[in-house]
Amino acid sequence: MSDIKFGAEVYTWFMDGYGDGNANKLDHMAKVVKKGGFKGIEPMVLEPYDTYWLGDFKDPAKLKDALDEAGVELAALALICAWDQEEETESERACADWTIETLKLFPGAALGTVPLPGGRHNLQQRRLNLVNNVNHVSRRAAEAGLNCSFHPNSPPGSLVRTQEDYDVVLNSLDPSVTGWTPDVGHIVRGGMDIIDTMTKWQHLINHVHYKDFSGNGPEPWSQMGSGKVDFHKITEFLVQRNYKGWIICEDECEYAIKHPDEVTIQNGEWCNEQLVPLLG
């Protein structure tokens, strides 16, 4: 049996009112994730961290209790910052430090670094700032014994969305302290071939995100299994290369905005029916 586990990202709930619709409900999300058959959950840590939407579950003890009660693991925390300056801002540093200290209490959970899209102006310098800051965060986290993974995205304002962006940024990551999270939906939205891109940087892969892609409209996402992404082929690619770790589903389809519970359960059931049998 391959050492791959499927989990769910909480961004599916966050899309409703920039988190307002589901703030302070991580305990509920964890139970839905379990109902869908997922084994883990990946919450978001959004800078500035003193106002982000986890609410009571900023308390690591309450977070642990909620996950234990639901029977799911903490797969990772996704740390989302702009990292637009030459060095971390005071707020970004505080956010990263809280995330690192919290993850130390959850052995095996990863630190994901996710750039907050802010436009593609001054691209060369801002990509350099981003990767330098990510490397600094990952080095601090690695010193604390954590595994780190950089997660590019693909909105029009993202700094890391095209083949050129990937060439610059992924090749500049410090591989001794951080890996890469290929998000297959963001890869195809950026105009790249998923398997070719994962093959090129397969040595960095230590966390994976799945979302489906319709190709239609400004937010071109489909509910899991209904779009154009060949998840069977991608999963087989990972199994053949002895990938060990999490595959996290992050459904961003429009229907999920008001129906995140239903969509998350469907995602989990679809993965267990269609993809888990491929693990051997």
XYZ file of C-alpha atoms in Angstrom:
280
model
C 0.000 0.000 0.000
C 1.417 3.382 -0.981
C 2.128 5.772 1.884
C -0.225 8.450 0.547
C -3.079 9.998 2.521
C -5.898 12.206 1.275
C -7.003 15.334 3.119
C -8.958 18.548 2.577
C -8.039 22.240 2.568
C -10.264 24.692 4.408
C -10.135 27.265 1.586
C -13.334 25.648 0.302
C -15.052 27.230 3.334
C -13.009 30.418 3.268
C -14.384 31.523 -0.106
C -17.678 32.610 1.496
C -17.166 36.265 2.368
C -13.392 36.040 2.730
C -13.887 33.681 5.644
C -16.663 35.602 7.390
C -19.265 32.990 6.547
C -17.376 30.229 8.336
C -15.133 31.974 10.849
C -14.423 30.070 14.069
C -15.920 26.834 12.711
C -12.863 24.637 12.302
C -14.371 22.018 14.602
C -17.330 21.703 12.241
C -15.035 21.549 9.207
C -13.011 18.744 10.764
C -16.162 16.674 11.284
C -17.234 17.237 7.669
C -13.770 16.237 6.463
C -14.043 13.014 8.451
C -17.557 12.360 7.094
C -16.198 12.615 3.566
C -13.628 9.932 4.306
C -10.589 12.188 4.388
C -7.832 11.496 6.910
C -6.535 15.020 7.425
C -7.248 18.730 7.217
C -5.144 21.726 6.197
C -6.203 25.019 7.827
C -4.999 28.421 6.643
C -2.994 30.976 8.569
C -3.659 34.299 6.893
C -1.489 37.315 7.703
C -2.112 39.444 9.743
C -2.440 36.515 12.077
C -4.054 38.374 14.957
C -7.223 38.821 12.870
C -7.330 35.685 10.749
C -10.406 33.545 10.735
C -9.442 30.566 12.918
C -10.902 32.375 15.937
C -10.826 30.224 19.073
C -8.795 27.601 17.251
C -5.762 29.859 17.250
C -5.291 28.209 20.635
C -3.259 25.077 19.789
C -4.914 23.120 22.610
C -8.379 23.864 21.235
C -7.186 23.053 17.730
C -5.843 19.691 18.890
C -9.019 18.892 20.830
C -11.193 19.685 17.793
C -9.151 17.483 15.486
C -8.956 14.640 18.008
C -12.717 14.744 18.531
C -13.308 14.592 14.776
C -10.708 11.870 14.274
C -8.625 13.673 11.648
C -4.960 14.630 11.520
C -3.448 18.057 11.026
C -1.873 17.549 7.609
C -0.362 21.036 7.386
C -0.878 24.701 8.065
C -0.913 26.915 4.974
C 0.852 30.188 5.824
C -0.337 32.919 3.444
C 1.650 36.176 3.254
C 2.576 38.729 0.588
C 6.340 38.568 1.284
C 6.626 41.589 -0.986
C 9.470 43.396 0.782
C 13.167 42.571 0.876
C 12.677 41.178 4.393
C 9.649 39.901 6.303
C 7.456 42.622 7.727
C 6.880 42.617 11.467
C 3.401 41.204 10.936
C 4.614 38.492 8.551
C 7.312 37.482 11.003
C 4.810 37.246 13.864
C 2.482 35.176 11.681
C 5.257 32.804 10.637
C 6.567 32.467 14.183
C 3.103 31.565 15.502
C 2.704 28.986 12.747
C 6.085 27.414 13.474
C 5.474 27.268 17.219
C 2.040 25.730 16.687
C 3.287 23.099 14.240
C 5.925 21.993 16.720
C 3.004 20.632 18.765
C 1.745 18.512 15.821
C 4.526 16.103 14.789
C 4.489 15.333 11.082
C 2.328 18.283 10.043
C 3.939 20.429 7.353
C 4.380 24.175 6.948
C 3.060 25.360 3.604
C 4.165 28.773 2.341
C 1.661 30.400 -0.011
C 2.158 33.824 -1.649
C -0.757 36.247 -1.405
C -1.331 37.590 -4.947
C -0.651 41.314 -5.191
C -0.140 42.041 -8.875
C 2.601 41.444 -11.416
C 4.283 44.858 -11.362
C 8.043 45.070 -10.695
C 8.018 41.337 -11.306
C 11.719 40.522 -11.215
C 12.436 42.204 -7.855
C 9.236 41.002 -6.212
C 9.807 37.381 -7.240
C 13.283 37.687 -5.721
C 11.845 39.146 -2.517
C 9.283 36.365 -2.349
C 11.732 33.514 -2.695
C 14.210 35.061 -0.260
C 11.508 35.459 2.370
C 10.182 31.934 1.795
C 13.688 30.534 2.177
C 14.180 32.462 5.429
C 10.882 31.195 6.849
C 11.698 27.638 5.804
C 15.130 27.790 7.405
C 13.643 28.875 10.720
C 11.016 26.163 10.452
C 13.574 23.518 9.528
C 15.632 24.465 12.561
C 12.493 23.736 14.591
C 12.268 20.289 13.002
C 9.479 21.025 10.516
C 8.979 20.008 6.904
C 8.215 22.927 4.590
C 6.627 23.164 1.160
C 6.127 26.134 -1.173
C 2.717 26.379 -2.870
C 2.418 28.611 -5.985
C -0.996 29.758 -7.190
C -2.492 31.158 -10.379
C -4.774 34.203 -9.979
C -3.925 36.951 -12.490
C -2.045 38.858 -9.788
C 0.101 35.932 -8.653
C 3.888 36.200 -8.853
C 4.298 32.476 -9.552
C 1.797 31.350 -12.168
C 3.625 30.837 -15.516
C 6.413 28.601 -16.756
C 8.873 31.491 -16.497
C 7.767 32.223 -12.933
C 8.254 28.580 -11.962
C 11.690 28.512 -13.583
C 12.776 31.544 -11.578
C 11.217 30.762 -8.213
C 11.327 26.962 -7.932
C 14.935 26.936 -9.071
C 15.708 29.502 -6.365
C 14.188 27.614 -3.454
C 16.660 26.246 -0.929
C 16.044 22.494 -1.351
C 17.781 21.716 1.922
C 14.909 23.320 3.855
C 11.861 23.428 1.585
C 10.081 21.424 -1.039
C 7.280 22.217 -3.450
C 3.529 21.647 -3.429
C 2.353 21.132 -6.997
C -1.245 22.343 -7.133
C -2.423 20.648 -10.292
C -5.246 23.096 -10.969
C -2.969 26.102 -10.678
C -0.392 24.442 -12.950
C -2.861 23.936 -15.800
C -4.387 27.381 -15.294
C -0.895 28.829 -15.719
C -0.667 27.256 -19.165
C 1.606 24.341 -18.227
C 1.349 20.591 -18.623
C 0.823 19.000 -15.222
C 2.896 15.834 -15.680
C 5.743 17.650 -17.464
C 5.888 20.251 -14.705
C 5.792 17.677 -11.908
C 8.487 15.657 -13.668
C 10.760 18.681 -14.018
C 10.732 19.417 -10.285
C 9.854 15.998 -8.913
C 12.858 16.142 -6.583
C 11.099 18.959 -4.681
C 7.628 17.398 -4.331
C 6.759 16.816 -0.663
C 3.085 17.853 -0.528
C 0.381 17.897 -3.227
C -2.850 19.816 -3.853
C -5.662 18.614 -6.108
C -8.329 20.850 -7.624
C -10.262 20.389 -10.853
C -10.217 22.772 -13.819
C -12.986 23.667 -16.248
C -11.118 26.271 -18.284
C -14.165 28.534 -18.245
C -14.407 32.065 -16.870
C -12.164 34.139 -14.600
C -12.275 31.474 -11.842
C -12.154 28.363 -14.016
C -12.696 25.612 -11.461
C -14.826 22.473 -11.476
C -16.043 20.242 -8.700
C -13.711 17.302 -8.142
C -13.927 14.750 -10.953
C -16.101 16.843 -13.272
C -13.417 18.874 -15.047
C -10.419 18.372 -17.304
C -7.718 17.258 -14.844
C -6.709 13.593 -15.135
C -6.367 12.777 -11.433
C -5.947 9.065 -12.153
C -2.857 9.729 -14.266
C -1.418 12.153 -11.704
C -2.006 9.748 -8.829
C -0.350 6.936 -10.775
C 2.597 9.277 -11.437
C 2.995 9.842 -7.704
C 2.665 6.151 -6.811
C 5.223 5.141 -9.449
C 7.702 7.608 -7.976
C 7.122 6.377 -4.427
C 5.685 9.659 -3.245
C 5.014 9.585 0.485
C 2.799 12.234 1.972
C -0.486 14.085 1.676
C -2.692 14.801 -1.289
C -4.914 17.692 -0.213
C -8.137 18.470 -2.074
C -8.883 22.177 -2.365
C -12.124 22.569 -4.283
C -12.728 26.132 -5.493
C -15.740 25.584 -7.729
C -18.459 28.220 -7.582
C -20.984 25.817 -6.047
C -18.636 25.301 -3.088
C -18.897 28.942 -2.034
C -22.353 28.376 -0.519
C -22.179 24.581 -0.197
C -18.706 23.810 1.200
C -19.856 20.897 3.371
C -21.568 19.139 0.472
C -18.646 19.690 -1.888
C -16.058 18.523 0.638
C -17.981 15.319 1.296
C -18.310 14.724 -2.457
C -14.562 15.287 -2.893
C -13.714 12.746 -0.225
C -16.118 10.127 -1.517
C -14.871 10.609 -5.085
C -11.214 10.287 -4.036
C -11.911 7.151 -2.005
C -13.836 5.583 -4.872
C -11.655 6.659 -7.784
C -8.127 7.285 -6.504
C -7.479 5.352 -3.305
C -7.658 2.013 -5.206
C -4.695 3.225 -7.295
C -2.496 3.335 -4.199
C -2.106 -0.459 -4.243
